[in-house]
Amino acid sequence: MSKEKIALFTIFGGTGDLAQRKLYPSLFKLYQKGYLQDHFAVIGTARRPWTDEHYHEVISDSLADLDADQKDVDQFASHFYYQSHDVTDAQHYMTLKKLSEKLDAQYGLQGNRIFYLAMAPNFFGTIAQHLRSENILTDNGFNRVIIEKPFGHDYASAKELNDHLTATFNEEQIYRIDHYLGKEMIQNITAIRFGNNIWESLWNNRYIDNVQITLSEKLGVEERAVYYDNSGALRDMVQNHILQILSLLTMDQPVEFTEKDIDVEKVKALRSLRPLKPEEVATNFVRGQYGAGDDGVKAYRDEDKISPDSNTDSFVAGKIMIDNYRWSGVPFYVRTGKRLADKFTRIDVVFKRPVVNIFNHEDVLENDDASTRLDPNILTINVEPTEGFELRMNAKAVGQGFATTPVKLNYSHDAEATAGSPEAYERLLHDALNGDATNFTHWQEVADSWKFVDVIQKYWDEHQPDFPNYRPGTMGPDAADELLHKDGHRWVYRN
C-alpha cells in the first residue's frame, strides 16, 4: 500500500522566514521519505513580484543545509509555483483559483487542499472569507487550514479570530499549530504515563510533591523584537506551549488514543486550573526583564526596536494549582524566559520523600549531616537539546556504614536515532496530510488557556514593574526562587 499523500498546499506568506526555515525543508523531508511523490504541488503567495524560476532558487537555497542531491532538489522544486498576491484583493483570489484548478488537473490532486496561513493573524479572517466567497474550497476532496500562533492577544481577540475562521471552516478543518506538540519528548509524555504502570499508578497527589516545567532560552529577542514587545513571555510561551505541556502531564487517561478522546481529557485538565483572583497574581506569578550583561549583552530596553521604557516581560515564573481529585494540593511550577543560563526544555516530576527515614539514627550518621536526608525521587523528561529521561534514586553509599547517596539512572536517544527523527514541523505537516489533529491545539483548549492567562496579564498591565530585575546568564530574578522557597521547595535546575 502506497504511503504517498495527495494534496495541493497553498502557503500564504510563502516568501517569509517561517516558510524558508521550516516549511520548505519539512516538505522536502516528506518528499525524500516518499510521503510526497508525484501527486503534490505547492503555491507560494506573497506581495513580492517573484517568478516561478526565482521561487525555485529560493526553495533550493532553503534546503542548502540538508546536503541533498541537487537532482532531487530540482525535481522537488519543480512542484512549486509562485503567485504575487494581495490577500485583500478579491481579483487575486480568482487568479489563485484558476492556478489551483490547473495544478489539480496536472498533478491529479483529487481536490485535496491545505491552506497554510504563515502570516500575521489579522489577515486570517480576510483570507478565510475570500477562500469561501471566491469558491476556492473544493467539494470533492478535503479542505484544511493550518494557522500559526499567536492565536489572539487575549480571550476576546482569540474568540473573534475563531469566529472569522469558523465562518468558512469547521473545527475539524482547522489545524492550530504549536510546534512544541511536534517534539519527540513532548509526544513521549503520553507513552511514559499510559504505557508504564509504574508511573501511572504513582501519577497523583498521594506520591507527587510538585512538578516543574522549564522552557529556557539563552538568546534575547533577536529578529522578533517588534512582535515580542507586544506580546511578552506570558503570552508568547505560557498561554500556549507551557499550558499545553501541563495539560498532557495532568490529563486523565483517555478512553482511546484518538484525537477526540485526548482533546476531551486535555480540556478537562485545563478547566481544572485554579483561576487566580487579581490579588493572588502577585503571590503566585513573577515577571522579569533582563538588564545589561557584564560581557556587553544589551539590556532588553536597549535592544533594537524595543521601547526604552518597555515594561514587557522577558521572563515569567508561576505557581499553578489544579483543583481535581488527582492533583489537589500539588503545585505546578512553570518558568520561561529570554537571556537565561542556557537553552533547554525540561520537566521535573518531584516525588514525595518516604514518610519515615529509617536510616536517620546515630550509629548510622556518625556526625555526617548529609546522610540524615533522603533526597526526593525525581523523574526528569529532557525535551531539548538532549532527548531522554533521568531518574534520581537513593542508594547506599559505597564503604563502611549505611549512609545513603542519590544516584541517577539516565537514558538518552542516541545520535543516530535523533538524526533520523522527524523535526517538529515535518511531523505536524505529515499529521495534517493524514487529517490527524491530535498534536494540534483545539479551540476549547485555546479558550481556556486565554481565560487563565488574561487575569495575570490584566493585573500586570495595571501595576508598574521594577525592571530590569535579572542579569543575562542567570535563571531569572530572585523572586522566582522565593516563589518556591516559601512553599519549602526549590528548583531542581539551578545555576
GROMACS .gro file of C-alpha atoms in nm, residues 60-223:
model
  164
   60SER     CA    1   1.682   2.534  -0.338
   61ASP     CA    2   1.861   2.781  -0.108
   62SER     CA    3   1.632   2.691   0.182
   63LEU     CA    4   1.746   2.327   0.152
   64ALA     CA    5   2.119   2.404   0.141
   65ASP     CA    6   2.184   2.277   0.494
   66LEU     CA    7   2.030   1.937   0.419
   67ASP     CA    8   2.317   1.827   0.193
   68ALA     CA    9   2.067   1.678  -0.054
   69ASP     CA   10   2.122   1.558  -0.410
   70GLN     CA   11   2.067   1.853  -0.643
   71LYS     CA   12   1.860   1.643  -0.886
   72ASP     CA   13   1.619   1.562  -0.603
   73VAL     CA   14   1.609   1.928  -0.502
   74ASP     CA   15   1.535   2.039  -0.857
   75GLN     CA   16   1.265   1.776  -0.903
   76PHE     CA   17   1.107   1.876  -0.570
   77ALA     CA   18   1.120   2.247  -0.656
   78SER     CA   19   0.951   2.185  -0.991
   79HIS     CA   20   0.628   2.121  -0.797
   80PHE     CA   21   0.633   2.480  -0.662
   81TYR     CA   22   0.452   2.774  -0.825
   82TYR     CA   23   0.451   3.137  -0.724
   83GLN     CA   24   0.172   3.392  -0.739
   84SER     CA   25   0.209   3.754  -0.638
   85HIS     CA   26  -0.094   3.810  -0.420
   86ASP     CA   27  -0.270   4.079  -0.219
   87VAL     CA   28  -0.478   3.897   0.041
   88THR     CA   29  -0.732   4.181   0.049
   89ASP     CA   30  -0.794   4.182  -0.331
   90ALA     CA   31  -1.078   3.954  -0.447
   91GLN     CA   32  -0.944   3.956  -0.805
   92HIS     CA   33  -0.621   3.794  -0.691
   93TYR     CA   34  -0.819   3.504  -0.546
   94MET     CA   35  -0.977   3.444  -0.886
   95THR     CA   36  -0.626   3.407  -1.031
   96LEU     CA   37  -0.538   3.178  -0.740
   97LYS     CA   38  -0.845   2.966  -0.809
   98LYS     CA   39  -0.751   2.919  -1.177
   99LEU     CA   40  -0.398   2.817  -1.086
  100SER     CA   41  -0.526   2.578  -0.819
  101GLU     CA   42  -0.763   2.409  -1.064
  102LYS     CA   43  -0.489   2.384  -1.326
  103LEU     CA   44  -0.248   2.218  -1.081
  104ASP     CA   45  -0.522   1.990  -0.951
  105ALA     CA   46  -0.571   1.853  -1.302
  106GLN     CA   47  -0.197   1.849  -1.384
  107TYR     CA   48  -0.090   1.654  -1.074
  108GLY     CA   49  -0.407   1.455  -1.004
  109LEU     CA   50  -0.464   1.612  -0.664
  110GLN     CA   51  -0.824   1.492  -0.623
  111GLY     CA   52  -0.942   1.828  -0.488
  112ASN     CA   53  -0.736   1.797  -0.169
  113ARG     CA   54  -0.639   2.142  -0.040
  114ILE     CA   55  -0.423   2.251   0.253
  115PHE     CA   56  -0.401   2.625   0.316
  116TYR     CA   57  -0.111   2.735   0.536
  117LEU     CA   58  -0.152   3.085   0.678
  118ALA     CA   59   0.208   3.184   0.757
  119MET     CA   60   0.109   3.547   0.806
  120ALA     CA   61   0.004   3.788   1.079
  121PRO     CA   62  -0.322   3.675   1.248
  122ASN     CA   63  -0.506   3.993   1.147
  123PHE     CA   64  -0.516   3.852   0.790
  124PHE     CA   65  -0.660   3.512   0.887
  125GLY     CA   66  -1.024   3.618   0.873
  126THR     CA   67  -0.981   3.805   0.545
  127ILE     CA   68  -0.813   3.507   0.378
  128ALA     CA   69  -1.073   3.261   0.506
  129GLN     CA   70  -1.357   3.482   0.386
  130HIS     CA   71  -1.213   3.509   0.035
  131LEU     CA   72  -1.142   3.137   0.013
  132ARG     CA   73  -1.515   3.085   0.071
  133SER     CA   74  -1.654   3.374  -0.135
  134GLU     CA   75  -1.432   3.307  -0.438
  135ASN     CA   76  -1.511   2.933  -0.427
  136ILE     CA   77  -1.151   2.815  -0.387
  137LEU     CA   78  -1.258   2.540  -0.145
  138THR     CA   79  -1.342   2.212  -0.315
  139ASP     CA   80  -1.633   1.972  -0.280
  140ASN     CA   81  -1.460   1.654  -0.399
  141GLY     CA   82  -1.159   1.650  -0.164
  142PHE     CA   83  -1.055   1.773   0.178
  143ASN     CA   84  -1.004   2.137   0.280
  144ARG     CA   85  -0.776   2.205   0.578
  145VAL     CA   86  -0.628   2.528   0.708
  146ILE     CA   87  -0.313   2.545   0.922
  147ILE     CA   88  -0.258   2.859   1.127
  148GLU     CA   89   0.037   2.979   1.330
  149LYS     CA   90   0.036   3.144   1.670
  150PRO     CA   91  -0.031   3.391   1.811
  151PHE     CA   92  -0.394   3.287   1.812
  152GLY     CA   93  -0.526   3.610   1.951
  153HIS     CA   94  -0.384   3.855   2.205
  154ASP     CA   95  -0.637   3.766   2.476
  155TYR     CA   96  -0.957   3.564   2.502
  156ALA     CA   97  -1.174   3.828   2.333
  157SER     CA   98  -0.948   3.864   2.029
  158ALA     CA   99  -0.898   3.487   2.008
  159LYS     CA  100  -1.275   3.432   2.003
  160GLU     CA  101  -1.320   3.698   1.735
  161LEU     CA  102  -1.049   3.534   1.525
  162ASN     CA  103  -1.202   3.192   1.575
  163ASP     CA  104  -1.544   3.321   1.474
  164HIS     CA  105  -1.395   3.454   1.149
  165LEU     CA  106  -1.231   3.118   1.074
  166THR     CA  107  -1.532   2.905   1.162
  167ALA     CA  108  -1.745   3.110   0.922
  168THR     CA  109  -1.551   2.926   0.649
  169PHE     CA  110  -1.402   2.615   0.810
  170ASN     CA  111  -1.544   2.381   1.070
  171GLU     CA  112  -1.338   2.290   1.377
  172GLU     CA  113  -1.228   1.959   1.224
  173GLN     CA  114  -1.071   2.150   0.933
  174ILE     CA  115  -0.873   2.398   1.146
  175TYR     CA  116  -0.519   2.297   1.250
  176ARG     CA  117  -0.372   2.539   1.506
  177ILE     CA  118  -0.004   2.455   1.505
  178ASP     CA  119   0.200   2.454   1.825
  179HIS     CA  120   0.542   2.322   1.728
  180TYR     CA  121   0.612   2.204   2.084
  181LEU     CA  122   0.343   1.939   2.034
  182GLY     CA  123   0.552   1.804   1.747
  183LYS     CA  124   0.862   1.749   1.962
  184GLU     CA  125   0.963   1.388   2.023
  185MET     CA  126   0.980   1.408   2.402
  186ILE     CA  127   0.657   1.606   2.439
  187GLN     CA  128   0.480   1.331   2.248
  188ASN     CA  129   0.659   1.086   2.479
  189ILE     CA  130   0.469   1.219   2.780
  190THR     CA  131   0.165   1.007   2.697
  191ALA     CA  132   0.383   0.700   2.635
  192ILE     CA  133   0.559   0.742   2.971
  193ARG     CA  134   0.234   0.788   3.160
  194PHE     CA  135  -0.005   0.544   2.998
  195GLY     CA  136   0.245   0.285   2.877
  196ASN     CA  137   0.407   0.222   3.216
  197ASN     CA  138   0.202   0.117   3.516
  198ILE     CA  139   0.490   0.205   3.750
  199TRP     CA  140   0.436   0.573   3.665
  200GLU     CA  141   0.062   0.594   3.608
  201SER     CA  142  -0.007   0.430   3.944
  202LEU     CA  143   0.207   0.698   4.114
  203TRP     CA  144   0.091   0.989   3.896
  204ASN     CA  145  -0.122   1.167   4.156
  205ASN     CA  146  -0.116   1.378   4.471
  206ARG     CA  147  -0.050   1.082   4.700
  207TYR     CA  148   0.300   1.038   4.564
  208ILE     CA  149   0.398   1.354   4.374
  209ASP     CA  150   0.517   1.655   4.572
  210ASN     CA  151   0.550   1.911   4.290
  211VAL     CA  152   0.610   1.934   3.915
  212GLN     CA  153   0.840   2.185   3.743
  213ILE     CA  154   0.827   2.287   3.376
  214THR     CA  155   1.116   2.496   3.243
  215LEU     CA  156   1.149   2.641   2.891
  216SER     CA  157   1.478   2.830   2.898
  217GLU     CA  158   1.620   3.040   2.615
  218LYS     CA  159   1.975   3.172   2.604
  219LEU     CA  160   1.924   3.431   2.330
  220GLY     CA  161   1.740   3.760   2.352
  221VAL     CA  162   1.455   3.881   2.134
  222GLU     CA  163   1.669   3.890   1.816
  223GLU     CA  164   1.463   3.948   1.499
   0.00000   0.00000   0.00000
